[in-house]
mmCIF file of C-alpha atoms in Angstrom:
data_model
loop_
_atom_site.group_PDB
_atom_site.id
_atom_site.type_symbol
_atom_site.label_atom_id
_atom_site.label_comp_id
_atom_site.label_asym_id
_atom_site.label_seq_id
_atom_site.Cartn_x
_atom_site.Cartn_y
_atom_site.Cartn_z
ATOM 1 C CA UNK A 24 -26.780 32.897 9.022
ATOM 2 C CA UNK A 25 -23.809 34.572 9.944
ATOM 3 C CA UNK A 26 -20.157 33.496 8.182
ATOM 4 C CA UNK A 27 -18.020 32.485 10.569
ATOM 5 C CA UNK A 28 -14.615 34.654 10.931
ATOM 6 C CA UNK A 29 -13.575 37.770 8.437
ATOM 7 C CA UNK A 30 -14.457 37.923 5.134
ATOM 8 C CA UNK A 31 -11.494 36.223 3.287
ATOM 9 C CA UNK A 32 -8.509 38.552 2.037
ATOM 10 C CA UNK A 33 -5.503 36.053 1.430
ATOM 11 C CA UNK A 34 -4.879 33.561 -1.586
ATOM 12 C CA UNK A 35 -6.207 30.561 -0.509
ATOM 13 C CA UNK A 36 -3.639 28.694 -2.655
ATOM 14 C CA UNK A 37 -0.260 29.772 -1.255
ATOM 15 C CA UNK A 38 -2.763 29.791 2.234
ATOM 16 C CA UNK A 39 -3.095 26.039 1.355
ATOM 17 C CA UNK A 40 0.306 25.638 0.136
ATOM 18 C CA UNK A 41 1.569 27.039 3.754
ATOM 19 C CA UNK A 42 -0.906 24.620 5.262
ATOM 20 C CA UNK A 43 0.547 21.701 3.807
ATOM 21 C CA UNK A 44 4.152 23.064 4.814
ATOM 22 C CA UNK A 45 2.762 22.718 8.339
ATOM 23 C CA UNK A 46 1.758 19.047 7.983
ATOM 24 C CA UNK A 47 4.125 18.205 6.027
ATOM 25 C CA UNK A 48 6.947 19.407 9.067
ATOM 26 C CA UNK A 49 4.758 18.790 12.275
ATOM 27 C CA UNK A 50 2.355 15.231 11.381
ATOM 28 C CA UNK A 51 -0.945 15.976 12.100
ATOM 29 C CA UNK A 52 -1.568 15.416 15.588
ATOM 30 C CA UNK A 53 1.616 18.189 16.916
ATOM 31 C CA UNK A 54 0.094 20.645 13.871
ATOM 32 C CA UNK A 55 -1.873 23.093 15.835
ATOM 33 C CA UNK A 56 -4.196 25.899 14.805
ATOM 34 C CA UNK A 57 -1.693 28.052 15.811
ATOM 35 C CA UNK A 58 0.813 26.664 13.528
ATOM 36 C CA UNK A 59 -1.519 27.469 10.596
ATOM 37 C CA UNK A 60 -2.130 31.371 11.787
ATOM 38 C CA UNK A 61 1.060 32.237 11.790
ATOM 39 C CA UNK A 62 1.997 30.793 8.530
ATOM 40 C CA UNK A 63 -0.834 31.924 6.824
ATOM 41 C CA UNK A 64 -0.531 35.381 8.547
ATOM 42 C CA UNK A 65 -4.851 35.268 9.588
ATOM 43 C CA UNK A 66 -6.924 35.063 12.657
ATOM 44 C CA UNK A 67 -8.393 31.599 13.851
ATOM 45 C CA UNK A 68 -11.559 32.575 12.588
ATOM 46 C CA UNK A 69 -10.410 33.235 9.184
ATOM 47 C CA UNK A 70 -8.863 30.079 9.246
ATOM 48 C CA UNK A 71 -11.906 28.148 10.079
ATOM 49 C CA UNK A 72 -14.165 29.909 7.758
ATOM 50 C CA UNK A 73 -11.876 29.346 5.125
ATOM 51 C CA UNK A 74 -10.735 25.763 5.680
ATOM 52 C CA UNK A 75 -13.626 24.197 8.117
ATOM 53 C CA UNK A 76 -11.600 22.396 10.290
ATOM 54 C CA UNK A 77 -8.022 20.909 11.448
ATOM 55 C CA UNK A 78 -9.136 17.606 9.614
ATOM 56 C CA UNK A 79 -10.403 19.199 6.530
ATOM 57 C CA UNK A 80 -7.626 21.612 6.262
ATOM 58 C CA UNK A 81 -5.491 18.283 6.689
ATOM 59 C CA UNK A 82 -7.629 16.200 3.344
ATOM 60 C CA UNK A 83 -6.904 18.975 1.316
ATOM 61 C CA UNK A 84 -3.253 19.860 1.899
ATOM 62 C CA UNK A 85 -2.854 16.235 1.377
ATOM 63 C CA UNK A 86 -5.074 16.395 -1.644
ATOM 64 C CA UNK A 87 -2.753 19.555 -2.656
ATOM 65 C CA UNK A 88 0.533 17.270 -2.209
ATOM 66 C CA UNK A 89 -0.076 14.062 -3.894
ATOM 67 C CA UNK A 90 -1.700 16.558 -7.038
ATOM 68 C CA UNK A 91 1.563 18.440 -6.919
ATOM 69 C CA UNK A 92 5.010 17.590 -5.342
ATOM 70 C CA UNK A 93 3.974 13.968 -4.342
ATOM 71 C CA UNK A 94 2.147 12.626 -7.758
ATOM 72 C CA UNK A 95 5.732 13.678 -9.358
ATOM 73 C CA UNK A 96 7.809 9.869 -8.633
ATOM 74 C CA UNK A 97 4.625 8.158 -9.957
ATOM 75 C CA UNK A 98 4.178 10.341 -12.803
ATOM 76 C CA UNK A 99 7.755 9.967 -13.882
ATOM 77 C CA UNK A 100 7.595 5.908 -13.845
ATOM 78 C CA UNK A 101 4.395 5.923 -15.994
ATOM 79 C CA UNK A 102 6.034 8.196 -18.186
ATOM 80 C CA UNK A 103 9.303 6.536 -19.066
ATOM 81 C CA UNK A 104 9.710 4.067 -21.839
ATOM 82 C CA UNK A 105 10.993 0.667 -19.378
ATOM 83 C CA UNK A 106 10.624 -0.451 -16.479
ATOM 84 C CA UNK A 107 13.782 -0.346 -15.509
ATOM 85 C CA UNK A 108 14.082 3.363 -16.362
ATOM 86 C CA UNK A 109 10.747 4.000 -14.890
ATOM 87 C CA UNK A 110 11.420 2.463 -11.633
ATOM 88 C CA UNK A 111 14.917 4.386 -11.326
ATOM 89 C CA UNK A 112 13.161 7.388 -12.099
ATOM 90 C CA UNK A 113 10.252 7.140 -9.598
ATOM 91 C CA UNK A 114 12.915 6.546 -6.782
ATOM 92 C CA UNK A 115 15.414 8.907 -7.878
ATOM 93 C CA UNK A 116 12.299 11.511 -8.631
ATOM 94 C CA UNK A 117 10.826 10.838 -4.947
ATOM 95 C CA UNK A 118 14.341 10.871 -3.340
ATOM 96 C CA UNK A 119 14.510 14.527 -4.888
ATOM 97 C CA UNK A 120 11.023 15.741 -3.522
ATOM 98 C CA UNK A 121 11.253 14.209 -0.055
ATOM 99 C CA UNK A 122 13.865 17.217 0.477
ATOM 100 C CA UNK A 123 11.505 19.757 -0.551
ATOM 101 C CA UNK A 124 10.097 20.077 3.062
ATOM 102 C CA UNK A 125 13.153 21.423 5.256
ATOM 103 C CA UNK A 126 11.893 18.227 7.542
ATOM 104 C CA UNK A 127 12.506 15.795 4.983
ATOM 105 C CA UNK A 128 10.207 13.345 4.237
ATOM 106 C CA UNK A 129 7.109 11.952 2.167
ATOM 107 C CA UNK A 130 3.974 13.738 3.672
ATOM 108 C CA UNK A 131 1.980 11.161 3.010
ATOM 109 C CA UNK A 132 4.097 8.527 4.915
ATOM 110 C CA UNK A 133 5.430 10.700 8.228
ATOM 111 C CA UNK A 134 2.207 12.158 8.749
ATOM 112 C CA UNK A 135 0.640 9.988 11.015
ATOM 113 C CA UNK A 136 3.781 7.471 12.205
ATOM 114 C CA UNK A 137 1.524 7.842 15.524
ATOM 115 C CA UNK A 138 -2.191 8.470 15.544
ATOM 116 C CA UNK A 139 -4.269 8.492 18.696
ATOM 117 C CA UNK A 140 -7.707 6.018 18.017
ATOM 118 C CA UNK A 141 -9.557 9.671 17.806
ATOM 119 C CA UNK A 142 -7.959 9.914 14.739
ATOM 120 C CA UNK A 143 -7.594 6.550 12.926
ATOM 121 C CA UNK A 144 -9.844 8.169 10.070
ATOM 122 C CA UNK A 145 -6.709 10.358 9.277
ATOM 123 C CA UNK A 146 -4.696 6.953 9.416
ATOM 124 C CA UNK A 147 -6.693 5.407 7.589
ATOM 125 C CA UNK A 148 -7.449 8.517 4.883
ATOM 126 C CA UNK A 149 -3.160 8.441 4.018
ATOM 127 C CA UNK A 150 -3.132 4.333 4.033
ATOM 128 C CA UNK A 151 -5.747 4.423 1.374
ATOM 129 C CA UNK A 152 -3.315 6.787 -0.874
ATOM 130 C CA UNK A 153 -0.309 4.766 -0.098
ATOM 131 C CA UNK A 154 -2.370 1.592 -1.153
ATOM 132 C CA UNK A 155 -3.168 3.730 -4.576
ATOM 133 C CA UNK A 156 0.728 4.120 -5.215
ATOM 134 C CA UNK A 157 1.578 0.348 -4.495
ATOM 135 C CA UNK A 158 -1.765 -0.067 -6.828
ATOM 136 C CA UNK A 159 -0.045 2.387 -9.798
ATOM 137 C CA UNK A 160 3.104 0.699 -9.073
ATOM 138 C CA UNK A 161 2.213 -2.616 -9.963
ATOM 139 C CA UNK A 162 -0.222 -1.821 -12.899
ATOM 140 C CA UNK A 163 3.219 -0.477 -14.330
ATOM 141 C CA UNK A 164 4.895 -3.834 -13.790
ATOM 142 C CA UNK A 165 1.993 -5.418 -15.248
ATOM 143 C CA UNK A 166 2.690 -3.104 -18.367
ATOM 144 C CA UNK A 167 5.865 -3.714 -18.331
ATOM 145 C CA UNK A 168 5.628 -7.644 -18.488
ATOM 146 C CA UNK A 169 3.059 -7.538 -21.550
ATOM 147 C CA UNK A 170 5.983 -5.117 -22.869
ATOM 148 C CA UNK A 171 8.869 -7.633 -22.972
ATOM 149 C CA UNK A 172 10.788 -5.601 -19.720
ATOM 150 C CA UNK A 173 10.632 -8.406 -17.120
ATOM 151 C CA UNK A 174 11.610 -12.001 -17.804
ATOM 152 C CA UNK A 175 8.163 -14.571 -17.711
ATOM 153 C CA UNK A 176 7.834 -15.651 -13.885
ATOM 154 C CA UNK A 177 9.088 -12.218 -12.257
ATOM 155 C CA UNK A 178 6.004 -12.270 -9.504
ATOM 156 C CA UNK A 179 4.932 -8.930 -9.757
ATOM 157 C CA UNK A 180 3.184 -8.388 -6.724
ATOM 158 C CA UNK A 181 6.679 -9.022 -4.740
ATOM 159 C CA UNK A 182 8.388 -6.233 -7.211
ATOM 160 C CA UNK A 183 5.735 -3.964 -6.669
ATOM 161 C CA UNK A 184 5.704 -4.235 -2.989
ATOM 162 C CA UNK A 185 9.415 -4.229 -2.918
ATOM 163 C CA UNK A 186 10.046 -1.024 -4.832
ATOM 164 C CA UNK A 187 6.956 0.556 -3.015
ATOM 165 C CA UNK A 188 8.556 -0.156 0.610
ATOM 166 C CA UNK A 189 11.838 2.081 -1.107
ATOM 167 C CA UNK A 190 9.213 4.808 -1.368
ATOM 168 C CA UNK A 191 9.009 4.933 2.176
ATOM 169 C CA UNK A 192 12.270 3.751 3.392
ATOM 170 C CA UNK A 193 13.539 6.543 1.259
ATOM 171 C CA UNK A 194 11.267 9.223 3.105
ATOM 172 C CA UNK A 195 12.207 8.037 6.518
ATOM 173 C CA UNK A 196 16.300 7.848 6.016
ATOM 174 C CA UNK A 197 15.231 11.592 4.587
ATOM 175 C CA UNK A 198 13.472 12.745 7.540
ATOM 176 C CA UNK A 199 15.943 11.340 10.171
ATOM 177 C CA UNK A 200 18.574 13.787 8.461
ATOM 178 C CA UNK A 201 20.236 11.149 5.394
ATOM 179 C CA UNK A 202 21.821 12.907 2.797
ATOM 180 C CA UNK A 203 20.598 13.142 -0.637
ATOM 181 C CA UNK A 204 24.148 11.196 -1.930
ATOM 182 C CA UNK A 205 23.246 8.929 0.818
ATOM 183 C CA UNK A 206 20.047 8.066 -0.352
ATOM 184 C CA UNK A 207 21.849 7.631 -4.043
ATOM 185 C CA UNK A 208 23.623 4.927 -2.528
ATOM 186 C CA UNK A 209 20.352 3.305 -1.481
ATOM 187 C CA UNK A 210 18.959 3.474 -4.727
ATOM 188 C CA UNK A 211 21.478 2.187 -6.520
ATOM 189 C CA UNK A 212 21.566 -1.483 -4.563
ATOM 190 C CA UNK A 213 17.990 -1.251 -4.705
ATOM 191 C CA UNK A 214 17.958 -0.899 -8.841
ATOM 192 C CA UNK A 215 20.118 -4.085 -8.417
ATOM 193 C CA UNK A 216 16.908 -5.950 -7.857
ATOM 194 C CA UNK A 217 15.884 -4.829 -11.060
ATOM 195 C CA UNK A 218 16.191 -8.155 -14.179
ATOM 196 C CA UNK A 219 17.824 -6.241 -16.758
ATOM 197 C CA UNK A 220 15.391 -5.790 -19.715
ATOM 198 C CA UNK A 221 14.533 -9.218 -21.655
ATOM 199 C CA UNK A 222 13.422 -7.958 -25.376
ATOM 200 C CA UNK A 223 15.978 -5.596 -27.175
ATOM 201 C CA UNK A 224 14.223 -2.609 -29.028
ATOM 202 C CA UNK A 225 14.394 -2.778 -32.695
#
């Protein structure tokens, strides 16, 4: 059988990179094939054949972002040595990235603000991720109570949830043209929810 389109002469990595530039600006129900041809610099066809579909094209560049420029916040608060040093840096980390896109914004979270039922798998494909990073989130707390960071009591699930909802406040006040000193500001009252640290290193 036949391939559909041309044979393939383009890196498909900065092809998928320009991709998820598209999403990432346009959500993915105003991202048209169009859109992708012109960034890409290749024929319908060729986009098709290389990527199989809108949707596809879509699970990938997503795929692409949370591997890349998204996975960075969470990365950062698994990496740092408390809590309270991890949580700063996943917000300050995230606040950083969601001006990356001229846009603004967390792909993951402006994506699909509005999806038409004929697309609820897309809806339901990014609430699955975000679920993941309120999941990563809390394991972290839960680290970081066996660690001696968070007095006994602290209910974790409230913390997580809390600091998880900045993640996306963040990407919004981003997207609808904040500044990055701006969104500073809105990190710093929101580390003030933070219980200092309860044991003292040695």
């Amino acid at each position: 059988m036949a391939l559909r389109g041309r044979p393939r002469s383009f890196d498909r990595e900065v092809a998928l990179n320009s991709v998820m530039k598209v999403f990432w600006e346009k959500g993915y129900e105003c991202a048209q094939i169009n859109d992708f041809t012109a960034a890409i610099g290749i024929t319908p066809p060729s986009f098709y054949a290389a990527f199989g579909s809108k949707e596809q094209a879509f699970r990938e560049a997503v795929d692409h972002y949370t591997a890349t420029i998204g996975g960075a916040p969470l990365v950062a608060l698994d990496q740092a040595s408390t809590i309270q040093q991890g949580i700063r840096a996943m917000l300050e980390t995230h606040a950083d990235k969601v001006y990356a896109c001229p846009a603004g914004g967390c792909m993951v979270s402006v994506s699909s603000i509005q999806c038409k039922p004929e697309n609820k798998q897309v809806k339901e494909f990014l609430k699955a991720i975000r679920q993941t990073s309120f999941e990563r989130i809390f394991a972290r707390c839960e680290r970081a109570m066996q660690d001696g960071d968070l007095p006994k009591g602290t209910d974790l699930t409230q913390m997580a949830e809390f600091y998880h909802a900045m993640l996306q406040s963040l990407s919004y006040e981003a997207r609808d043209g904040g500044s990055r000193e701006a969104i500073q500001s809105i990190i710093e009252m929101a580390m003030r929810a933070m219980p200092e640290r309860v044991t003292v290193p040695a």
